[in-house]
XYZ file of N, CA and C in Angstrom:
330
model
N 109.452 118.049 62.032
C 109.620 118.518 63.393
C 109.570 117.338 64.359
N 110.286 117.341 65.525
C 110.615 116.405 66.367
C 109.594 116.320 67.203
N 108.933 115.809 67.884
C 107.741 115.360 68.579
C 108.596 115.985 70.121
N 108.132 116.557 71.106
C 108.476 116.724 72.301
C 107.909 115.412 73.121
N 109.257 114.743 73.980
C 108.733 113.981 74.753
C 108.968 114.474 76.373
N 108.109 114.763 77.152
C 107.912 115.211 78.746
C 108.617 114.109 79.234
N 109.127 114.143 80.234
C 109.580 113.343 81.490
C 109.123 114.158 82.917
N 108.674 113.175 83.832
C 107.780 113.581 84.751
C 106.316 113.848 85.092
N 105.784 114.000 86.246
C 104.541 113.678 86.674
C 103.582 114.585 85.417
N 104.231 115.661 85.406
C 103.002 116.424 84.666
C 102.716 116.193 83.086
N 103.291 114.959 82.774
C 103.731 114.462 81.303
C 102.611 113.807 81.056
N 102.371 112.809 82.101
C 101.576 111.476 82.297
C 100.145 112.017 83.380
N 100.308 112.943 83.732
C 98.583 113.818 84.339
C 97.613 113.372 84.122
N 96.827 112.529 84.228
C 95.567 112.381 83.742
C 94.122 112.914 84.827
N 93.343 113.279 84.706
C 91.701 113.319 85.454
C 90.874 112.905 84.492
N 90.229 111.929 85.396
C 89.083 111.177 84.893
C 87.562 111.791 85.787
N 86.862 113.001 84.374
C 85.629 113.589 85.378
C 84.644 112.180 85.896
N 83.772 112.300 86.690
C 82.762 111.603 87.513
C 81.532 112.482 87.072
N 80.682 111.594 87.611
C 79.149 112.435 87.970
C 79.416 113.589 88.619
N 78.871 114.428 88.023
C 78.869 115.668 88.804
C 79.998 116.336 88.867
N 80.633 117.227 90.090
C 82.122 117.849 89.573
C 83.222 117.048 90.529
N 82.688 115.832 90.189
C 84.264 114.738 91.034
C 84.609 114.446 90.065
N 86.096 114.214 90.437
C 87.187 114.483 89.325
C 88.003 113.604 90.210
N 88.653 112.004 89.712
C 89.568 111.483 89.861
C 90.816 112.057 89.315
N 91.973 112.041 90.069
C 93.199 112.941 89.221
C 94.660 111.559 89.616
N 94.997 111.128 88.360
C 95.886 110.071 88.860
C 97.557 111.079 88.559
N 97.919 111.170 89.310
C 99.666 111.955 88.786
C 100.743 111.046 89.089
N 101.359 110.362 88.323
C 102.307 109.695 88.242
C 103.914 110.335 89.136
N 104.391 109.853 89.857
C 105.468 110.349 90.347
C 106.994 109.941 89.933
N 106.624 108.660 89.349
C 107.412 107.559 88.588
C 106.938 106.717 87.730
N 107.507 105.973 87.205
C 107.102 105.115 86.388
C 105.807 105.095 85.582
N 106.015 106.932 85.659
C 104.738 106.991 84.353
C 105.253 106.981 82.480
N 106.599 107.309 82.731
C 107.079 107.197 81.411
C 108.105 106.238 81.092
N 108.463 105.224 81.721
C 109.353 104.192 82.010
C 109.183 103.091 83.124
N 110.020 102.206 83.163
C 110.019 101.165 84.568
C 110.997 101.818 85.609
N 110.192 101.452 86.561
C 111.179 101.582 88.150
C 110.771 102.810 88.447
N 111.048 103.082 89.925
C 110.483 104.177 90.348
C 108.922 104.382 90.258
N 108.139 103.432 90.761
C 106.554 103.008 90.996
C 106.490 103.796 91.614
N 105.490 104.918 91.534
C 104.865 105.884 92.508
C 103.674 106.898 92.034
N 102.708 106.793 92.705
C 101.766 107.660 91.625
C 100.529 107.915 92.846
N 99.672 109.041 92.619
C 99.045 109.615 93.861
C 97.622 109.554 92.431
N 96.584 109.239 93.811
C 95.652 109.258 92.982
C 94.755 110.428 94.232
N 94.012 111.446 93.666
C 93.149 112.634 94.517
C 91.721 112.353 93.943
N 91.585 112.113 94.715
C 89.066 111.876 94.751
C 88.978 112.488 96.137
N 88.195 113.185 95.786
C 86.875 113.321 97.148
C 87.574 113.972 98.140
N 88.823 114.987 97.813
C 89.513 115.861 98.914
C 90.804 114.807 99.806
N 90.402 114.083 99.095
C 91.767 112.629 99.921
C 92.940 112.684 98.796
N 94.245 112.317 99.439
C 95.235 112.162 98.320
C 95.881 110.416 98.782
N 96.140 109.735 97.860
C 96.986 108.422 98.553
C 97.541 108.233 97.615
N 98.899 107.699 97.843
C 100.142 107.474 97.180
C 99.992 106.032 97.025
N 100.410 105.726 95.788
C 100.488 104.172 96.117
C 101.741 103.852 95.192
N 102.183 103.084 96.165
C 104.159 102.723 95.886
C 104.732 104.229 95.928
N 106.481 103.232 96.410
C 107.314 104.292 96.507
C 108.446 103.735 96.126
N 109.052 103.508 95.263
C 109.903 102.891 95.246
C 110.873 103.505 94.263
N 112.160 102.971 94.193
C 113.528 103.704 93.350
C 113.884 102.950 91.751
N 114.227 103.656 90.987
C 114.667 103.000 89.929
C 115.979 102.505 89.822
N 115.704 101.067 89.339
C 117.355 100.345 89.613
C 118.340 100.712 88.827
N 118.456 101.839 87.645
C 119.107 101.855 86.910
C 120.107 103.584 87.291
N 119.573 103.666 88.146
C 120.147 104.917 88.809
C 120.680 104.997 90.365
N 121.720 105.535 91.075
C 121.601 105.475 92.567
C 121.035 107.173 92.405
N 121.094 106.720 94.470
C 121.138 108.053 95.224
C 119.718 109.036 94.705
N 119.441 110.242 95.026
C 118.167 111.018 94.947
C 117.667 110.826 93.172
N 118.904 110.531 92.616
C 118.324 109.844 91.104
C 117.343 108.705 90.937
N 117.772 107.812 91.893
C 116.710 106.942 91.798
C 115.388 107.319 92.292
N 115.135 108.313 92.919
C 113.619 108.369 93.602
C 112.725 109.130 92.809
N 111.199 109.161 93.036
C 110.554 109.462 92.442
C 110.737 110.796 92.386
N 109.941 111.259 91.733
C 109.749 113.242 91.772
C 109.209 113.738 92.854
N 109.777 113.364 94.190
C 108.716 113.592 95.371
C 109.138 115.494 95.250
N 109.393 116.267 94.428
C 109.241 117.800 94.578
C 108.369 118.105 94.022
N 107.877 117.188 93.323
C 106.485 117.613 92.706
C 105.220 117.896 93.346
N 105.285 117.312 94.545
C 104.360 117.379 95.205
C 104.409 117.987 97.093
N 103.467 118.195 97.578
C 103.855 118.805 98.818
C 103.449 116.915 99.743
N 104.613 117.033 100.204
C 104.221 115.494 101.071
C 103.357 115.926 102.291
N 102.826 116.891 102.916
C 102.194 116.447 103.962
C 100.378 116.634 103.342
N 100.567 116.744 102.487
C 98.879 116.829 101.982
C 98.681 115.334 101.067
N 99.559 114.445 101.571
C 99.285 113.025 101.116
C 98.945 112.405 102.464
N 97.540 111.717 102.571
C 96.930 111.273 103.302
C 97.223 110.188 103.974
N 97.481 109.050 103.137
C 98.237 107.733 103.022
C 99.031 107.011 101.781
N 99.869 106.454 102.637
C 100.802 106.196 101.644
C 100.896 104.308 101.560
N 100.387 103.604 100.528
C 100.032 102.070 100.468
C 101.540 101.649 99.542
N 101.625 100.770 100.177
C 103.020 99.906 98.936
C 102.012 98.116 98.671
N 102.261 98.079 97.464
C 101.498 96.946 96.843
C 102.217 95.767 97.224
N 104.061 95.995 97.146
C 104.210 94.846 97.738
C 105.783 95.395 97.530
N 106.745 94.253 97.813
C 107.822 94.577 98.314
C 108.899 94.012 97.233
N 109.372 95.191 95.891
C 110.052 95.039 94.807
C 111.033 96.384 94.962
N 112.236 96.262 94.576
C 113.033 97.244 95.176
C 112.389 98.497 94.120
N 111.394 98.278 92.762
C 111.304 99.315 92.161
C 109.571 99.457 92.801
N 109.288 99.496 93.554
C 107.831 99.683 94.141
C 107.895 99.489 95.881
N 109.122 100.160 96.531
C 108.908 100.055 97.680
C 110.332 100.740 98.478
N 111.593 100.612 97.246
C 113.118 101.013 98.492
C 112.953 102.596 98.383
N 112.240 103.378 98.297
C 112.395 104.969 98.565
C 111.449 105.232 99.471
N 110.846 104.159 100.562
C 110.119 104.507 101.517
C 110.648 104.954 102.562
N 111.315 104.261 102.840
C 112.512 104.945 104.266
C 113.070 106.389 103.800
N 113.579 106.932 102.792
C 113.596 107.818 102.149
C 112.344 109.008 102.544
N 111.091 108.535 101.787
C 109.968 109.375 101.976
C 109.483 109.542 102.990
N 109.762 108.702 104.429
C 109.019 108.695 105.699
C 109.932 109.477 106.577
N 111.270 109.762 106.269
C 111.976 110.043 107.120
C 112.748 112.073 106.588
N 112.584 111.756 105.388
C 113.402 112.983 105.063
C 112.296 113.894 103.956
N 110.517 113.641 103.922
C 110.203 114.728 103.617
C 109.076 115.158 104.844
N 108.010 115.789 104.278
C 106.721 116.399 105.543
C 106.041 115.595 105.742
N 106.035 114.416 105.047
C 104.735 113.574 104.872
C 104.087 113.226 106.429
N 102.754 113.316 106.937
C 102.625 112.605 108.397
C 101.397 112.104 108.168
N 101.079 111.501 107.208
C 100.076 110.428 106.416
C 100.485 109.079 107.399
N 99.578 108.435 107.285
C 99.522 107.035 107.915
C 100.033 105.834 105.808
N 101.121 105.193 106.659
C 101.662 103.969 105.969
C 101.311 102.525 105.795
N 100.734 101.914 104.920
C 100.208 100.622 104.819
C 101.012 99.727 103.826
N 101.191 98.532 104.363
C 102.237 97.499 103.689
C 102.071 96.127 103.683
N 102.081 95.398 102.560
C 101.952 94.124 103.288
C 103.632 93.828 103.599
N 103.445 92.138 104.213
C 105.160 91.796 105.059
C 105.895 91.408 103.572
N 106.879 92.136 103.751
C 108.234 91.584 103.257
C 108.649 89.956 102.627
């Protein structure tokens, strides 16, 4: 029998319990089962933050972007980019402009 392989956030899911009932929850949005398309939300403590957003080079157009339907964008708090690689950062203009998100954005320069 053939092994099922998932593609997408809920493939790569992980929570890591804490003391007590805190529960780190990392969900991959991209580049949890491949390169490109860096994007992944980590939830502690009632906060959500995204960190990277970026497109995969081996695809155009809404193909390249992460699984942003996976998630509801305005219950992402903040959204951090690590640094400025077209696969960890070009689907930001994308995500700031054309979903709910109204999280505050952090970046270093270009």
């Amino acid at each position: 029998r053939e092994p099922v392989i998932r593609l997408g956030p809920e493939s790569a899911k992980r929570s890591f319990p804490f003391q007590g009932d805190e529960t780190l929850e990392f969900i991959p949005l991209g580049a949890g089962n491949e390169v490109g398309r860096s994007c992944c939300l980590l939830k502690f403590k009632g906060k959500t933050i995204m960190f990277d957003c970026g497109a995969h080079p081996g695809y155009r157009g809404e193909e390249s972007l992460p699984f942003f339907d996976e998630v509801d964008a305005d219950t992402i708090d903040l959204l951090l980019v690590t640094h400025f690689h077209v696969d960890h950062a070009a689907a930001v203009p994308y995500f700031l402009t054309k979903t709910t998100f109204k999280g505050k954005c952090y970046m270093t320069y270009p």
